[in-house]
Amino acid sequence: MTTPNSDPDLLDEYDFSTAVRGKYAERYRQGTNLVQLDADVADVFPTARDVNAALRSLIRLQEDLRDPTP
């Protein structure tokens, strides 16, 4: 017997009968490295690859400025 869905965000068609409770709980407890970008930044860097490339460029620039040897 099923009960009516009281959550408006979940459709009745969703089937959680094979779901495993707490499957990723330990991984979640270990933390995450997600960063939320402001909308204006996300417009310029729409993918993780774009963000990482820009940050790596800044890292290299900073390292070059610290070490002025040719």
PDB file of C-alpha atoms in Angstrom:
ATOM      1  CA  MET A   1       0.000   0.000   0.000  1.00  0.00           C
ATOM      2  CA  THR A   2       1.346   3.413  -0.884  1.00  0.00           C
ATOM      3  CA  THR A   3       0.661   6.671   0.852  1.00  0.00           C
ATOM      4  CA  PRO A   4      -0.095   9.891  -0.991  1.00  0.00           C
ATOM      5  CA  ASN A   5       2.893  12.101  -1.672  1.00  0.00           C
ATOM      6  CA  SER A   6       2.899  15.143   0.621  1.00  0.00           C
ATOM      7  CA  ASP A   7       6.021  16.757  -0.894  1.00  0.00           C
ATOM      8  CA  PRO A   8       5.066  19.026  -3.813  1.00  0.00           C
ATOM      9  CA  ASP A   9       8.591  18.740  -5.297  1.00  0.00           C
ATOM     10  CA  LEU A  10       8.395  14.957  -5.653  1.00  0.00           C
ATOM     11  CA  LEU A  11       6.279  13.335  -8.308  1.00  0.00           C
ATOM     12  CA  ASP A  12       4.265  10.232  -7.478  1.00  0.00           C
ATOM     13  CA  GLU A  13       6.171   8.415 -10.234  1.00  0.00           C
ATOM     14  CA  TYR A  14       9.477   8.554  -8.324  1.00  0.00           C
ATOM     15  CA  ASP A  15      10.372   5.099  -7.037  1.00  0.00           C
ATOM     16  CA  PHE A  16      12.596   4.989  -3.969  1.00  0.00           C
ATOM     17  CA  SER A  17      11.933   1.319  -3.228  1.00  0.00           C
ATOM     18  CA  THR A  18      15.528   0.360  -4.081  1.00  0.00           C
ATOM     19  CA  ALA A  19      17.140   3.375  -2.428  1.00  0.00           C
ATOM     20  CA  VAL A  20      19.761   2.793   0.257  1.00  0.00           C
ATOM     21  CA  ARG A  21      19.473   5.085   3.259  1.00  0.00           C
ATOM     22  CA  GLY A  22      22.753   6.795   4.159  1.00  0.00           C
ATOM     23  CA  LYS A  23      24.655   5.364   1.185  1.00  0.00           C
ATOM     24  CA  TYR A  24      26.796   8.494   0.823  1.00  0.00           C
ATOM     25  CA  ALA A  25      26.617   9.748   4.418  1.00  0.00           C
ATOM     26  CA  GLU A  26      30.247   8.955   5.249  1.00  0.00           C
ATOM     27  CA  ARG A  27      31.520  10.637   2.101  1.00  0.00           C
ATOM     28  CA  TYR A  28      29.402  13.681   2.966  1.00  0.00           C
ATOM     29  CA  ARG A  29      30.815  13.772   6.507  1.00  0.00           C
ATOM     30  CA  GLN A  30      34.345  13.835   5.098  1.00  0.00           C
ATOM     31  CA  GLY A  31      33.589  17.167   3.528  1.00  0.00           C
ATOM     32  CA  THR A  32      33.455  18.578   0.078  1.00  0.00           C
ATOM     33  CA  ASN A  33      35.367  21.007  -2.074  1.00  0.00           C
ATOM     34  CA  LEU A  34      32.380  22.592  -3.774  1.00  0.00           C
ATOM     35  CA  VAL A  35      32.480  26.335  -4.256  1.00  0.00           C
ATOM     36  CA  GLN A  36      29.469  28.411  -5.209  1.00  0.00           C
ATOM     37  CA  LEU A  37      30.236  31.089  -7.768  1.00  0.00           C
ATOM     38  CA  ASP A  38      28.445  34.411  -7.872  1.00  0.00           C
ATOM     39  CA  ALA A  39      26.247  34.817 -10.936  1.00  0.00           C
ATOM     40  CA  ASP A  40      28.524  37.342 -12.651  1.00  0.00           C
ATOM     41  CA  VAL A  41      31.531  35.034 -12.265  1.00  0.00           C
ATOM     42  CA  ALA A  42      29.559  32.008 -13.474  1.00  0.00           C
ATOM     43  CA  ASP A  43      28.593  33.978 -16.587  1.00  0.00           C
ATOM     44  CA  VAL A  44      32.278  34.375 -17.473  1.00  0.00           C
ATOM     45  CA  PHE A  45      33.383  30.899 -16.334  1.00  0.00           C
ATOM     46  CA  PRO A  46      30.435  28.574 -17.033  1.00  0.00           C
ATOM     47  CA  THR A  47      32.250  25.267 -16.450  1.00  0.00           C
ATOM     48  CA  ALA A  48      34.541  23.815 -13.809  1.00  0.00           C
ATOM     49  CA  ARG A  49      37.210  23.464 -16.497  1.00  0.00           C
ATOM     50  CA  ASP A  50      37.023  27.217 -17.211  1.00  0.00           C
ATOM     51  CA  VAL A  51      37.268  28.105 -13.527  1.00  0.00           C
ATOM     52  CA  ASN A  52      40.217  25.769 -12.981  1.00  0.00           C
ATOM     53  CA  ALA A  53      42.077  27.097 -16.037  1.00  0.00           C
ATOM     54  CA  ALA A  54      41.677  30.684 -14.834  1.00  0.00           C
ATOM     55  CA  LEU A  55      42.793  29.830 -11.310  1.00  0.00           C
ATOM     56  CA  ARG A  56      45.819  27.897 -12.579  1.00  0.00           C
ATOM     57  CA  SER A  57      46.802  30.924 -14.657  1.00  0.00           C
ATOM     58  CA  LEU A  58      46.627  33.099 -11.562  1.00  0.00           C
ATOM     59  CA  ILE A  59      48.709  30.590  -9.603  1.00  0.00           C
ATOM     60  CA  ARG A  60      51.412  30.549 -12.311  1.00  0.00           C
ATOM     61  CA  LEU A  61      51.393  34.353 -12.471  1.00  0.00           C
ATOM     62  CA  GLN A  62      51.777  34.602  -8.709  1.00  0.00           C
ATOM     63  CA  GLU A  63      54.639  32.096  -8.743  1.00  0.00           C
ATOM     64  CA  ASP A  64      56.367  34.023 -11.551  1.00  0.00           C
ATOM     65  CA  LEU A  65      56.068  37.278  -9.616  1.00  0.00           C
ATOM     66  CA  ARG A  66      57.542  35.700  -6.483  1.00  0.00           C
ATOM     67  CA  ASP A  67      60.498  34.155  -8.324  1.00  0.00           C
ATOM     68  CA  PRO A  68      62.018  36.843 -10.577  1.00  0.00           C
ATOM     69  CA  THR A  69      64.898  34.612 -11.757  1.00  0.00           C
ATOM     70  CA  PRO A  70      64.931  34.027 -15.536  1.00  0.00           C
TER      71      PRO A  70
END
